[in-house]
mmCIF file of C-alpha atoms and ligand atoms in Angstrom:
data_model
loop_
_atom_site.group_PDB
_atom_site.id
_atom_site.type_symbol
_atom_site.label_atom_id
_atom_site.label_comp_id
_atom_site.label_asym_id
_atom_site.label_seq_id
_atom_site.Cartn_x
_atom_site.Cartn_y
_atom_site.Cartn_z
ATOM 1 C CA MET W 1 -13.515 1.985 -15.448
ATOM 2 C CA ALA W 2 -15.132 -0.195 -12.724
ATOM 3 C CA GLY W 3 -13.206 -0.266 -9.619
ATOM 4 C CA ALA W 4 -11.842 3.470 -10.010
ATOM 5 C CA GLU W 5 -15.193 4.813 -10.076
ATOM 6 C CA LEU W 6 -16.066 3.591 -6.556
ATOM 7 C CA ILE W 7 -12.983 4.929 -5.011
ATOM 8 C CA GLY W 8 -14.401 6.406 -1.432
ATOM 9 C CA LYS W 9 -14.250 6.128 2.311
ATOM 10 C CA GLU W 10 -13.901 2.725 2.088
ATOM 11 C CA GLU W 11 -10.192 2.855 0.627
ATOM 12 C CA LEU W 12 -9.321 5.804 2.701
ATOM 13 C CA LYS W 13 -10.454 4.076 5.990
ATOM 14 C CA GLU W 14 -8.188 1.127 4.986
ATOM 15 C CA ILE W 15 -5.110 2.977 4.980
ATOM 16 C CA GLU W 16 -5.636 5.678 7.568
ATOM 17 C CA ALA W 17 -4.245 3.095 10.320
ATOM 18 C CA LEU W 18 -0.803 2.932 8.178
ATOM 19 C CA PHE W 19 -0.569 6.818 8.790
ATOM 20 C CA LYS W 20 -0.622 6.385 12.454
ATOM 21 C CA THR W 21 2.229 3.566 12.474
ATOM 22 C CA GLY W 22 4.231 5.111 9.327
ATOM 23 C CA ILE W 23 4.698 1.816 8.047
ATOM 24 C CA PHE W 24 4.212 1.164 4.347
ATOM 25 C CA ALA W 25 6.151 -1.689 3.793
ATOM 26 C CA ARG W 26 4.895 -5.102 3.734
ATOM 27 C CA TYR W 27 7.415 -7.210 5.217
ATOM 28 C CA SER W 28 8.913 -7.243 8.808
ATOM 29 C CA LEU W 29 9.083 -4.377 11.249
ATOM 30 C CA ASP W 30 6.721 -6.383 13.267
ATOM 31 C CA ARG W 31 6.801 -4.548 16.844
ATOM 32 C CA GLU W 32 6.382 -1.240 14.880
ATOM 33 C CA ARG W 33 3.375 -2.359 12.678
ATOM 34 C CA GLN W 34 1.184 -2.925 15.478
ATOM 35 C CA GLY W 35 -0.502 -5.908 13.577
ATOM 36 C CA ILE W 36 -1.328 -4.244 10.675
ATOM 37 C CA TRP W 37 -0.409 -6.350 7.782
ATOM 38 C CA LYS W 38 -2.470 -4.943 4.544
ATOM 39 C CA VAL W 39 -0.709 -6.839 1.827
ATOM 40 C CA ARG W 40 -1.265 -10.081 3.663
ATOM 41 C CA ASP W 41 -4.441 -9.527 4.462
ATOM 42 C CA PHE W 42 -5.294 -8.493 0.735
ATOM 43 C CA GLU W 43 -3.607 -12.049 -0.509
ATOM 44 C CA LYS W 44 -5.529 -14.040 2.029
ATOM 45 C CA ALA W 45 -9.127 -12.517 0.948
ATOM 46 C CA PHE W 46 -8.099 -12.591 -2.693
ATOM 47 C CA ALA W 47 -7.117 -16.129 -2.602
ATOM 48 C CA LYS W 48 -10.201 -17.080 -0.777
ATOM 49 C CA TYR W 49 -12.448 -15.284 -3.287
ATOM 50 C CA PHE W 50 -11.180 -16.877 -6.296
ATOM 51 C CA GLY W 51 -10.775 -20.360 -4.308
ATOM 52 C CA ALA W 52 -7.092 -20.472 -5.200
ATOM 53 C CA ARG W 53 -4.489 -21.829 -2.736
ATOM 54 C CA TYR W 54 -1.613 -19.266 -2.646
ATOM 55 C CA ALA W 55 -1.821 -15.625 -3.826
ATOM 56 C CA LEU W 56 1.266 -13.018 -4.008
ATOM 57 C CA GLY W 57 0.637 -9.097 -4.136
ATOM 58 C CA VAL W 58 3.060 -7.702 -6.541
ATOM 59 C CA SER W 59 3.743 -4.178 -7.921
ATOM 60 C CA SER W 60 2.070 -4.338 -11.232
ATOM 61 C CA GLY W 61 0.280 -6.794 -13.837
ATOM 62 C CA SER W 62 3.393 -6.736 -15.938
ATOM 63 C CA THR W 63 5.747 -7.724 -13.171
ATOM 64 C CA ALA W 64 3.467 -10.582 -12.276
ATOM 65 C CA LEU W 65 3.655 -12.026 -15.854
ATOM 66 C CA LYS W 66 7.669 -11.768 -15.507
ATOM 67 C CA ILE W 67 7.523 -13.047 -11.944
ATOM 68 C CA ALA W 68 5.176 -15.966 -13.043
ATOM 69 C CA LEU W 69 7.163 -17.041 -15.930
ATOM 70 C CA THR W 70 10.367 -16.822 -14.142
ATOM 71 C CA ALA W 71 8.774 -19.153 -11.258
ATOM 72 C CA LEU W 72 7.825 -21.367 -14.243
ATOM 73 C CA ASP W 73 11.412 -21.423 -15.426
ATOM 74 C CA VAL W 74 10.476 -20.329 -18.620
ATOM 75 C CA GLY W 75 13.703 -18.598 -20.180
ATOM 76 C CA PRO W 76 15.939 -18.355 -23.009
ATOM 77 C CA GLY W 77 15.761 -20.789 -25.660
ATOM 78 C CA ASP W 78 11.814 -21.491 -24.822
ATOM 79 C CA GLU W 79 9.004 -20.189 -27.072
ATOM 80 C CA VAL W 80 5.774 -18.919 -25.338
ATOM 81 C CA ILE W 81 2.403 -18.935 -27.531
ATOM 82 C CA CYS W 82 0.676 -15.874 -27.147
ATOM 83 C CA PRO W 83 -2.722 -14.492 -28.845
ATOM 84 C CA ALA W 84 -2.518 -11.530 -31.519
ATOM 85 C CA PHE W 85 -4.946 -9.647 -29.430
ATOM 86 C CA THR W 86 -3.725 -8.381 -26.135
ATOM 87 C CA PHE W 87 -1.774 -5.881 -24.281
ATOM 88 C CA MET W 88 2.015 -5.890 -25.097
ATOM 89 C CA ALA W 89 2.772 -6.343 -21.342
ATOM 90 C CA THR W 90 1.903 -10.046 -22.060
ATOM 91 C CA TYR W 91 4.846 -9.980 -25.024
ATOM 92 C CA GLU W 92 7.031 -7.635 -22.765
ATOM 93 C CA ALA W 93 7.171 -10.258 -20.064
ATOM 94 C CA VAL W 94 8.133 -13.249 -22.430
ATOM 95 C CA LEU W 95 10.923 -11.096 -23.466
ATOM 96 C CA GLU W 96 11.961 -9.753 -20.145
ATOM 97 C CA VAL W 97 12.671 -13.400 -19.049
ATOM 98 C CA GLY W 98 14.632 -13.950 -22.334
ATOM 99 C CA ALA W 99 12.337 -16.214 -24.068
ATOM 100 C CA MET W 100 10.478 -15.982 -27.450
ATOM 101 C CA PRO W 101 6.910 -15.114 -28.000
ATOM 102 C CA VAL W 102 5.149 -16.596 -30.918
ATOM 103 C CA MET W 103 1.781 -15.155 -32.089
ATOM 104 C CA ALA W 104 -0.976 -17.335 -32.540
ATOM 105 C CA ASP W 105 -4.621 -16.064 -33.777
ATOM 106 C CA ILE W 106 -7.839 -15.479 -32.033
ATOM 107 C CA ASP W 107 -11.332 -17.264 -32.403
ATOM 108 C CA ASP W 108 -14.845 -15.750 -32.149
ATOM 109 C CA THR W 109 -14.453 -15.317 -28.262
ATOM 110 C CA LEU W 110 -11.886 -12.441 -29.645
ATOM 111 C CA ASN W 111 -9.146 -14.463 -27.405
ATOM 112 C CA LEU W 112 -6.606 -17.311 -28.050
ATOM 113 C CA ASP W 113 -7.627 -19.877 -30.508
ATOM 114 C CA PRO W 114 -7.451 -23.315 -29.455
ATOM 115 C CA ASP W 115 -7.189 -24.777 -32.825
ATOM 116 C CA ASP W 116 -4.577 -22.412 -33.918
ATOM 117 C CA ILE W 117 -2.279 -23.725 -30.962
ATOM 118 C CA PRO W 118 -0.927 -26.911 -32.392
ATOM 119 C CA ASN W 119 0.189 -24.892 -35.869
ATOM 120 C CA LYS W 120 2.351 -22.762 -33.627
ATOM 121 C CA ILE W 121 4.236 -25.571 -31.418
ATOM 122 C CA THR W 122 7.718 -26.250 -31.863
ATOM 123 C CA PRO W 123 10.172 -28.322 -29.943
ATOM 124 C CA ARG W 124 11.107 -25.504 -28.118
ATOM 125 C CA THR W 125 7.566 -24.397 -27.300
ATOM 126 C CA ARG W 126 7.161 -24.283 -23.429
ATOM 127 C CA ALA W 127 4.217 -22.248 -22.103
ATOM 128 C CA ILE W 128 1.019 -20.758 -23.477
ATOM 129 C CA ILE W 129 -0.690 -17.641 -22.248
ATOM 130 C CA PRO W 130 -4.164 -17.358 -22.923
ATOM 131 C CA VAL W 131 -5.559 -13.849 -22.069
ATOM 132 C CA HIS W 132 -9.115 -13.129 -21.277
ATOM 133 C CA MET W 133 -9.506 -9.868 -23.041
ATOM 134 C CA CYS W 134 -12.095 -7.438 -22.285
ATOM 135 C CA GLY W 135 -13.638 -9.249 -19.574
ATOM 136 C CA ALA W 136 -14.423 -12.491 -21.108
ATOM 137 C CA PRO W 137 -12.850 -15.746 -20.848
ATOM 138 C CA ALA W 138 -11.019 -17.813 -23.567
ATOM 139 C CA ARG W 139 -11.773 -21.566 -24.452
ATOM 140 C CA MET W 140 -9.837 -22.632 -21.340
ATOM 141 C CA ASP W 141 -11.377 -26.275 -21.825
ATOM 142 C CA ARG W 142 -10.245 -26.690 -25.031
ATOM 143 C CA ILE W 143 -6.902 -24.441 -24.446
ATOM 144 C CA MET W 144 -6.013 -26.756 -21.422
ATOM 145 C CA LYS W 145 -6.614 -29.934 -23.193
ATOM 146 C CA VAL W 146 -3.964 -28.836 -26.179
ATOM 147 C CA ALA W 147 -1.566 -27.778 -23.422
ATOM 148 C CA ARG W 148 -1.681 -31.328 -21.670
ATOM 149 C CA LYS W 149 -1.596 -33.117 -25.058
ATOM 150 C CA HIS W 150 1.676 -31.233 -25.690
ATOM 151 C CA LYS W 151 3.081 -31.002 -22.039
ATOM 152 C CA LEU W 152 2.862 -27.124 -22.403
ATOM 153 C CA LEU W 153 2.624 -24.733 -18.877
ATOM 154 C CA VAL W 154 -0.499 -22.437 -19.044
ATOM 155 C CA LEU W 155 -0.002 -18.983 -17.609
ATOM 156 C CA GLU W 156 -3.347 -17.377 -17.569
ATOM 157 C CA ASP W 157 -3.160 -13.510 -18.336
ATOM 158 C CA ASN W 158 -6.041 -12.648 -16.268
ATOM 159 C CA ALA W 159 -5.311 -8.928 -16.123
ATOM 160 C CA GLN W 160 -8.694 -7.614 -17.917
ATOM 161 C CA ALA W 161 -11.056 -10.253 -16.490
ATOM 162 C CA CYS W 162 -11.049 -10.320 -12.817
ATOM 163 C CA GLY W 163 -13.893 -12.094 -11.396
ATOM 164 C CA ALA W 164 -15.175 -13.778 -14.767
ATOM 165 C CA SER W 165 -15.372 -17.735 -14.916
ATOM 166 C CA ILE W 166 -16.030 -20.227 -17.535
ATOM 167 C CA GLN W 167 -18.468 -23.508 -16.229
ATOM 168 C CA GLY W 168 -17.947 -22.540 -12.742
ATOM 169 C CA LYS W 169 -13.925 -22.043 -12.807
ATOM 170 C CA MET W 170 -12.808 -18.510 -12.051
ATOM 171 C CA THR W 171 -10.200 -17.452 -14.723
ATOM 172 C CA GLY W 172 -6.749 -16.937 -13.617
ATOM 173 C CA THR W 173 -7.234 -20.365 -11.262
ATOM 174 C CA ILE W 174 -7.259 -22.401 -14.101
ATOM 175 C CA GLY W 175 -3.699 -22.508 -15.471
ATOM 176 C CA ARG W 176 -0.659 -23.467 -13.421
ATOM 177 C CA MET W 177 -0.538 -19.923 -12.943
ATOM 178 C CA GLY W 178 -2.842 -16.775 -13.182
ATOM 179 C CA ILE W 179 -2.112 -13.336 -13.167
ATOM 180 C CA PHE W 180 -4.066 -10.134 -12.487
ATOM 181 C CA SER W 181 -3.584 -6.170 -12.857
ATOM 182 C CA PHE W 182 -4.862 -3.610 -10.609
ATOM 183 C CA ASP W 183 -3.977 -0.504 -12.807
ATOM 184 C CA HIS W 184 -6.164 2.386 -13.150
ATOM 185 C CA TYR W 185 -8.293 0.811 -15.767
ATOM 186 C CA LYS W 186 -8.913 -2.841 -14.444
ATOM 187 C CA THR W 187 -11.980 -4.274 -12.951
ATOM 188 C CA ILE W 188 -10.443 -3.370 -9.300
ATOM 189 C CA THR W 189 -7.404 -1.052 -8.680
ATOM 190 C CA THR W 190 -4.936 0.134 -6.448
ATOM 191 C CA GLY W 191 -3.494 2.725 -8.885
ATOM 192 C CA GLU W 192 -0.571 0.300 -9.898
ATOM 193 C CA GLY W 193 -0.359 -3.372 -8.515
ATOM 194 C CA GLY W 194 -1.019 -7.178 -9.467
ATOM 195 C CA MET W 195 -1.665 -10.665 -8.266
ATOM 196 C CA ILE W 196 -0.414 -13.916 -9.092
ATOM 197 C CA LEU W 197 -2.798 -17.050 -7.884
ATOM 198 C CA THR W 198 -1.401 -20.862 -7.938
ATOM 199 C CA ASP W 199 -2.193 -23.719 -6.241
ATOM 200 C CA ASP W 200 1.256 -25.248 -6.292
ATOM 201 C CA LEU W 201 3.519 -24.526 -3.150
ATOM 202 C CA ASP W 202 6.552 -24.711 -5.093
ATOM 203 C CA LEU W 203 5.452 -22.312 -7.988
ATOM 204 C CA TYR W 204 4.437 -20.069 -5.187
ATOM 205 C CA HIS W 205 7.441 -20.260 -3.050
ATOM 206 C CA ARG W 206 9.802 -19.340 -6.402
ATOM 207 C CA ALA W 207 7.734 -16.424 -6.951
ATOM 208 C CA GLU W 208 7.439 -15.141 -3.365
ATOM 209 C CA TRP W 209 11.357 -15.590 -3.091
ATOM 210 C CA TYR W 210 12.232 -14.132 -6.477
ATOM 211 C CA HIS W 211 9.826 -10.938 -6.081
ATOM 212 C CA ASP W 212 11.820 -9.720 -2.917
ATOM 213 C CA HIS W 213 15.368 -10.545 -3.585
ATOM 214 C CA GLY W 214 15.182 -14.295 -2.398
ATOM 215 C CA HIS W 215 13.909 -13.557 1.249
ATOM 216 C CA ASP W 216 12.002 -16.370 2.728
ATOM 217 C CA HIS W 217 10.210 -14.118 4.951
ATOM 218 C CA LEU W 218 10.279 -16.894 7.642
ATOM 219 C CA SER W 219 12.407 -14.660 10.331
ATOM 220 C CA THR W 220 10.287 -13.567 13.240
ATOM 221 C CA VAL W 221 12.904 -11.196 14.460
ATOM 222 C CA SER W 222 14.350 -9.363 11.780
ATOM 223 C CA ARG W 223 14.188 -8.815 7.927
ATOM 224 C CA ALA W 224 17.870 -9.273 7.755
ATOM 225 C CA LEU W 225 17.813 -12.647 9.331
ATOM 226 C CA ASP W 226 15.739 -14.298 6.526
ATOM 227 C CA GLY W 227 17.092 -17.158 5.123
ATOM 228 C CA ARG W 228 17.518 -17.460 0.946
ATOM 229 C CA THR W 229 18.135 -19.965 -1.442
ATOM 230 C CA ILE W 230 17.550 -18.175 -4.776
ATOM 231 C CA LEU W 231 18.601 -14.558 -6.078
ATOM 232 C CA GLY W 232 15.570 -12.524 -7.186
ATOM 233 C CA PHE W 233 14.602 -8.718 -7.235
ATOM 234 C CA ASN W 234 12.325 -6.176 -5.986
ATOM 235 C CA TYR W 235 8.738 -6.377 -7.459
ATOM 236 C CA ARG W 236 6.933 -6.009 -3.542
ATOM 237 C CA MET W 237 3.300 -4.480 -3.329
ATOM 238 C CA ASN W 238 3.270 -1.839 -0.592
ATOM 239 C CA GLU W 239 0.736 -1.691 2.234
ATOM 240 C CA ILE W 240 -1.062 1.511 0.811
ATOM 241 C CA GLN W 241 -1.967 -0.760 -2.145
ATOM 242 C CA GLY W 242 -2.585 -3.643 -0.090
ATOM 243 C CA GLY W 243 -5.224 -1.429 1.951
ATOM 244 C CA ILE W 244 -6.727 -0.070 -1.070
ATOM 245 C CA GLY W 245 -7.123 -3.421 -2.622
ATOM 246 C CA LEU W 246 -8.958 -5.053 0.437
ATOM 247 C CA ALA W 247 -11.770 -1.994 0.249
ATOM 248 C CA GLN W 248 -11.813 -2.727 -3.777
ATOM 249 C CA LEU W 249 -11.736 -6.652 -3.465
ATOM 250 C CA ARG W 250 -14.933 -5.787 -1.284
ATOM 251 C CA LYS W 251 -16.787 -4.109 -4.159
ATOM 252 C CA LEU W 252 -16.169 -6.484 -6.859
ATOM 253 C CA ASN W 253 -19.404 -8.208 -6.593
ATOM 254 C CA ARG W 254 -21.056 -4.916 -6.778
ATOM 255 C CA VAL W 255 -18.802 -3.848 -9.738
ATOM 256 C CA LEU W 256 -19.647 -7.188 -11.708
ATOM 257 C CA ALA W 257 -23.537 -6.840 -10.928
ATOM 258 C CA ALA W 258 -23.569 -3.435 -12.040
ATOM 259 C CA GLN W 259 -21.365 -4.038 -15.008
ATOM 260 C CA ARG W 260 -23.517 -7.026 -16.138
ATOM 261 C CA LYS W 261 -26.537 -5.488 -15.594
ATOM 262 C CA ASN W 262 -25.431 -2.198 -17.861
ATOM 263 C CA LYS W 263 -23.991 -4.467 -20.554
ATOM 264 C CA THR W 264 -27.204 -6.781 -20.882
ATOM 265 C CA ALA W 265 -29.259 -3.204 -21.303
ATOM 266 C CA LEU W 266 -26.955 -2.136 -24.018
ATOM 267 C CA ALA W 267 -27.049 -5.383 -25.760
ATOM 268 C CA ALA W 268 -30.793 -5.201 -25.918
ATOM 269 C CA MET W 269 -30.283 -1.736 -27.604
ATOM 270 C CA LEU W 270 -28.405 -3.520 -30.112
ATOM 271 C CA ALA W 271 -29.602 -6.616 -30.955
ATOM 272 C CA PRO W 272 -32.412 -5.346 -33.253
ATOM 273 C CA ILE W 273 -29.626 -3.798 -36.050
ATOM 274 C CA PRO W 274 -29.441 -6.337 -38.874
ATOM 275 C CA GLY W 275 -26.433 -8.325 -39.499
ATOM 276 C CA LEU W 276 -25.243 -7.317 -36.095
ATOM 277 C CA LYS W 277 -23.519 -9.943 -33.894
ATOM 278 C CA PHE W 278 -21.968 -10.412 -30.755
ATOM 279 C CA ARG W 279 -18.814 -11.517 -29.777
ATOM 280 C CA ALA W 280 -18.861 -15.157 -28.873
ATOM 281 C CA VAL W 281 -18.978 -15.851 -24.960
ATOM 282 C CA PRO W 282 -18.749 -19.659 -24.268
ATOM 283 C CA ASP W 283 -20.321 -19.133 -20.851
ATOM 284 C CA PRO W 284 -22.362 -16.023 -20.763
ATOM 285 C CA GLU W 285 -23.039 -16.216 -16.792
ATOM 286 C CA GLY W 286 -19.130 -16.222 -16.341
ATOM 287 C CA ASP W 287 -18.670 -12.736 -18.450
ATOM 288 C CA SER W 288 -17.206 -9.792 -16.099
ATOM 289 C CA ALA W 289 -18.779 -7.590 -18.539
ATOM 290 C CA THR W 290 -16.099 -4.924 -18.411
ATOM 291 C CA HIS W 291 -17.055 -4.455 -22.148
ATOM 292 C CA LEU W 292 -19.486 -5.299 -24.896
ATOM 293 C CA ALA W 293 -18.084 -6.229 -28.279
ATOM 294 C CA PHE W 294 -20.164 -6.683 -31.389
ATOM 295 C CA ASN W 295 -19.423 -6.989 -34.998
ATOM 296 C CA LEU W 296 -20.912 -5.969 -38.432
ATOM 297 C CA PRO W 297 -20.546 -7.861 -41.553
ATOM 298 C CA THR W 298 -17.885 -5.615 -42.998
ATOM 299 C CA GLU W 299 -15.124 -3.063 -42.089
ATOM 300 C CA THR W 300 -16.654 -0.542 -43.999
ATOM 301 C CA GLN W 301 -19.895 -0.915 -41.983
ATOM 302 C CA ALA W 302 -18.060 -0.988 -39.004
ATOM 303 C CA LYS W 303 -16.422 1.752 -39.599
ATOM 304 C CA ALA W 304 -19.453 3.973 -40.710
ATOM 305 C CA PHE W 305 -21.277 2.814 -37.560
ATOM 306 C CA GLN W 306 -18.013 3.856 -35.256
ATOM 307 C CA LYS W 307 -18.589 7.353 -36.998
ATOM 308 C CA ALA W 308 -21.958 7.440 -36.460
ATOM 309 C CA LEU W 309 -22.042 6.795 -32.960
ATOM 310 C CA ALA W 310 -18.918 8.735 -32.185
ATOM 311 C CA ALA W 311 -21.118 12.049 -33.513
ATOM 312 C CA GLU W 312 -23.734 11.244 -30.917
ATOM 313 C CA GLY W 313 -20.949 11.003 -28.137
ATOM 314 C CA ILE W 314 -20.273 7.330 -27.839
ATOM 315 C CA GLY W 315 -16.834 6.284 -28.390
ATOM 316 C CA THR W 316 -15.841 2.591 -29.685
ATOM 317 C CA THR W 317 -12.838 0.826 -30.265
ATOM 318 C CA ILE W 318 -11.994 -1.199 -33.396
ATOM 319 C CA PHE W 319 -8.994 -2.945 -32.139
ATOM 320 C CA LYS W 320 -7.522 -3.810 -35.447
ATOM 321 C CA GLU W 321 -6.264 0.237 -35.357
ATOM 322 C CA ASN W 322 -5.266 0.304 -31.736
ATOM 323 C CA PHE W 323 -1.471 0.870 -31.095
ATOM 324 C CA TRP W 324 -1.292 -0.977 -27.789
ATOM 325 C CA HIS W 325 -3.476 -4.169 -28.399
ATOM 326 C CA TYR W 326 -2.761 -5.673 -31.498
ATOM 327 C CA VAL W 327 0.277 -7.344 -32.383
ATOM 328 C CA PRO W 328 0.930 -6.096 -36.173
ATOM 329 C CA ASN W 329 0.354 -2.482 -35.173
ATOM 330 C CA TRP W 330 3.546 -2.471 -32.734
ATOM 331 C CA GLU W 331 5.965 -1.227 -34.935
ATOM 332 C CA HIS W 332 8.614 -0.807 -32.308
ATOM 333 C CA PHE W 333 8.159 -4.755 -31.562
ATOM 334 C CA LEU W 334 8.096 -5.622 -35.320
ATOM 335 C CA ALA W 335 11.631 -3.900 -35.979
ATOM 336 C CA LYS W 336 12.330 -5.814 -32.563
ATOM 337 C CA SER W 337 13.899 -2.483 -30.921
ATOM 338 C CA THR W 338 14.452 -3.653 -27.536
ATOM 339 C CA ALA W 339 16.582 -1.319 -25.017
ATOM 340 C CA GLN W 340 18.927 -3.864 -24.799
ATOM 341 C CA THR W 341 20.525 -5.357 -27.927
ATOM 342 C CA LYS W 342 20.968 -9.035 -26.530
ATOM 343 C CA THR W 343 17.313 -10.474 -26.466
ATOM 344 C CA ALA W 344 15.605 -13.609 -27.544
ATOM 345 C CA PHE W 345 14.941 -11.531 -31.105
ATOM 346 C CA ASN W 346 18.776 -11.664 -32.127
ATOM 347 C CA ASP W 347 20.160 -14.738 -30.298
ATOM 348 C CA PRO W 348 21.629 -16.884 -32.730
ATOM 349 C CA ARG W 349 20.347 -19.872 -31.434
ATOM 350 C CA ASN W 350 17.258 -19.069 -32.018
ATOM 351 C CA ARG W 351 14.843 -19.781 -34.834
ATOM 352 C CA LYS W 352 13.382 -16.963 -36.743
ATOM 353 C CA VAL W 353 9.743 -15.944 -35.839
ATOM 354 C CA THR W 354 7.486 -13.791 -37.729
ATOM 355 C CA TYR W 355 4.784 -11.871 -36.982
ATOM 356 C CA SER W 356 2.856 -11.751 -40.222
ATOM 357 C CA ARG W 357 -0.823 -10.559 -40.434
ATOM 358 C CA LYS W 358 -1.082 -13.487 -42.722
ATOM 359 C CA ALA W 359 -0.619 -15.931 -40.079
ATOM 360 C CA ILE W 360 -3.566 -14.285 -37.955
ATOM 361 C CA PRO W 361 -6.432 -14.271 -40.771
ATOM 362 C CA HIS W 362 -9.350 -14.483 -37.992
ATOM 363 C CA ALA W 363 -7.918 -11.542 -36.163
ATOM 364 C CA GLU W 364 -7.420 -9.436 -39.216
ATOM 365 C CA ASP W 365 -11.051 -10.270 -40.138
ATOM 366 C CA LEU W 366 -12.981 -10.297 -36.486
ATOM 367 C CA LEU W 367 -11.303 -7.378 -35.218
ATOM 368 C CA GLY W 368 -11.405 -5.208 -38.190
ATOM 369 C CA ARG W 369 -15.355 -5.038 -38.103
ATOM 370 C CA THR W 370 -15.533 -5.280 -34.197
ATOM 371 C CA LEU W 371 -16.694 -2.564 -32.131
ATOM 372 C CA ILE W 372 -15.720 -2.695 -28.345
ATOM 373 C CA LEU W 373 -17.642 -0.309 -26.043
ATOM 374 C CA GLY W 374 -16.356 0.309 -22.406
ATOM 375 C CA ILE W 375 -19.286 -0.573 -19.636
ATOM 376 C CA ASN W 376 -19.104 1.699 -16.664
ATOM 377 C CA VAL W 377 -20.294 0.914 -13.065
ATOM 378 C CA LYS W 378 -22.260 4.071 -13.215
ATOM 379 C CA MET W 379 -24.550 4.401 -16.070
ATOM 380 C CA PRO W 380 -27.718 6.142 -14.986
ATOM 381 C CA ALA W 381 -30.981 5.750 -16.592
ATOM 382 C CA VAL W 382 -31.110 8.876 -18.342
ATOM 383 C CA ARG W 383 -27.587 8.179 -19.811
ATOM 384 C CA MET W 384 -28.895 4.657 -21.000
ATOM 385 C CA LYS W 385 -31.828 6.105 -22.318
ATOM 386 C CA ALA W 386 -29.564 8.875 -24.396
ATOM 387 C CA ILE W 387 -27.430 5.789 -25.397
ATOM 388 C CA GLY W 388 -30.580 3.826 -26.849
ATOM 389 C CA LYS W 389 -31.409 7.109 -28.961
ATOM 390 C CA ALA W 390 -28.443 7.271 -30.125
ATOM 391 C CA ILE W 391 -27.744 3.805 -31.259
ATOM 392 C CA GLU W 392 -31.230 3.861 -33.224
ATOM 393 C CA LYS W 393 -30.206 7.204 -34.658
ATOM 394 C CA ALA W 394 -26.452 5.973 -35.669
ATOM 395 C CA ALA W 395 -28.134 2.728 -37.066
ATOM 396 C CA LYS W 396 -29.552 4.617 -39.710
ATOM 397 C CA VAL W 397 -26.025 4.463 -41.813
ATOM 398 C CA LEU W 398 -26.302 1.015 -41.985
HETATM 399 C C1 LIG A 1 -3.270 -3.930 -18.141
HETATM 400 C C2 LIG A 1 -2.406 -5.249 -18.668
HETATM 401 C C3 LIG A 1 -1.528 -6.137 -18.066
HETATM 402 C C4 LIG A 1 -0.381 -5.167 -17.628
HETATM 403 O O1 LIG A 1 -1.063 -4.875 -16.012
HETATM 404 P P1 LIG A 1 -0.304 -3.583 -15.282
HETATM 405 O O2 LIG A 1 -0.877 -3.435 -14.077
HETATM 406 O O3 LIG A 1 -0.669 -2.318 -16.241
HETATM 407 O O4 LIG A 1 1.459 -3.545 -15.692
HETATM 408 C C5 LIG A 1 -1.332 -7.078 -18.786
HETATM 409 N N1 LIG A 1 -1.968 -8.173 -19.801
HETATM 410 C C6 LIG A 1 -2.999 -7.227 -20.266
HETATM 411 C C7 LIG A 1 -3.913 -8.387 -20.755
HETATM 412 C C8 LIG A 1 -3.341 -6.071 -19.826
HETATM 413 O O5 LIG A 1 -4.543 -5.696 -20.012
#
């Protein structure tokens, strides 16, 4: 739950001034806004924190994916490789730009398996979207190597790992572009919102123009006098989101420190259980620690342990059974059921792409016997102690 647990007077203070000017729009109205630019300040602070050149605040993590793919000029005829374990938005965004999502397997990090990428490459493959699920990074060094070898674009879906890093590099800044989500459940939240990071000025311009009807935002007189070179749409972030984001970003280090501390304590409670293994985190220092994932030798044991933990009041998720984060469970996606009939799925020029469980053996095995526990920022000592007791009791079923 993270940032949402810490919403307080700091967020309120950031947006208070907006009620004096009455300006909630991020662009223009230069005189009326009295020098207040919340989204712009949030973008600057965000870029600085992550060591990226350019940051663009947008309306959600999902639209951030769509805007980034658009800026990268991914579209009809292109294929984009995505991991089998991700939130639906990753696949939806690929379809939104008219491209075809291609499913790849995961490895023991629970993220995109670099070794499976070459198996999924065709002459049409344009891009790869590694997703840093549940707070911890994919093996980005190896993914970038494969991408370079095959000249593929890399867009990081960092919606779930804000503040994570791998070998000193912040996730979301390793690929050509990276996106973040600030929905309620993410590490920091603005209710709804997203961010795009890139070091490439041309990509930044294309994203920035596209997300606001092509406006170049260069007129200091009036929005009506902005220049434009490309058509776009409206995916703007507003000033209230920007203000809340500024306050939340200042709490990010606190969120990460608390999650890491709580995760370490919980992992120590689980470690003695025979046969239990933790998810591989290639660089433990860079784990943003939103979740603790561990596996048992069999699905039967995992389910029994999950049930025993639930009886003690501890909820965990087995993602093989989850409706929203595992491709083989998306019955509407598998049925190619979209709002419009003319999508990449039924373009006769595209090759038939399948999403069979057989193509993702690691995901089928690992996600079936992995339990994932959400880590809160606020986990007082009494609660920790109770969880420790509950784990000890639940372990008896194994
Ligand atoms: C949440 C999420 C998104 C979408 O973000 P929204 O802000 O909710 O639109 C995209 N990808 C992943 C992996 C997510 O978890």
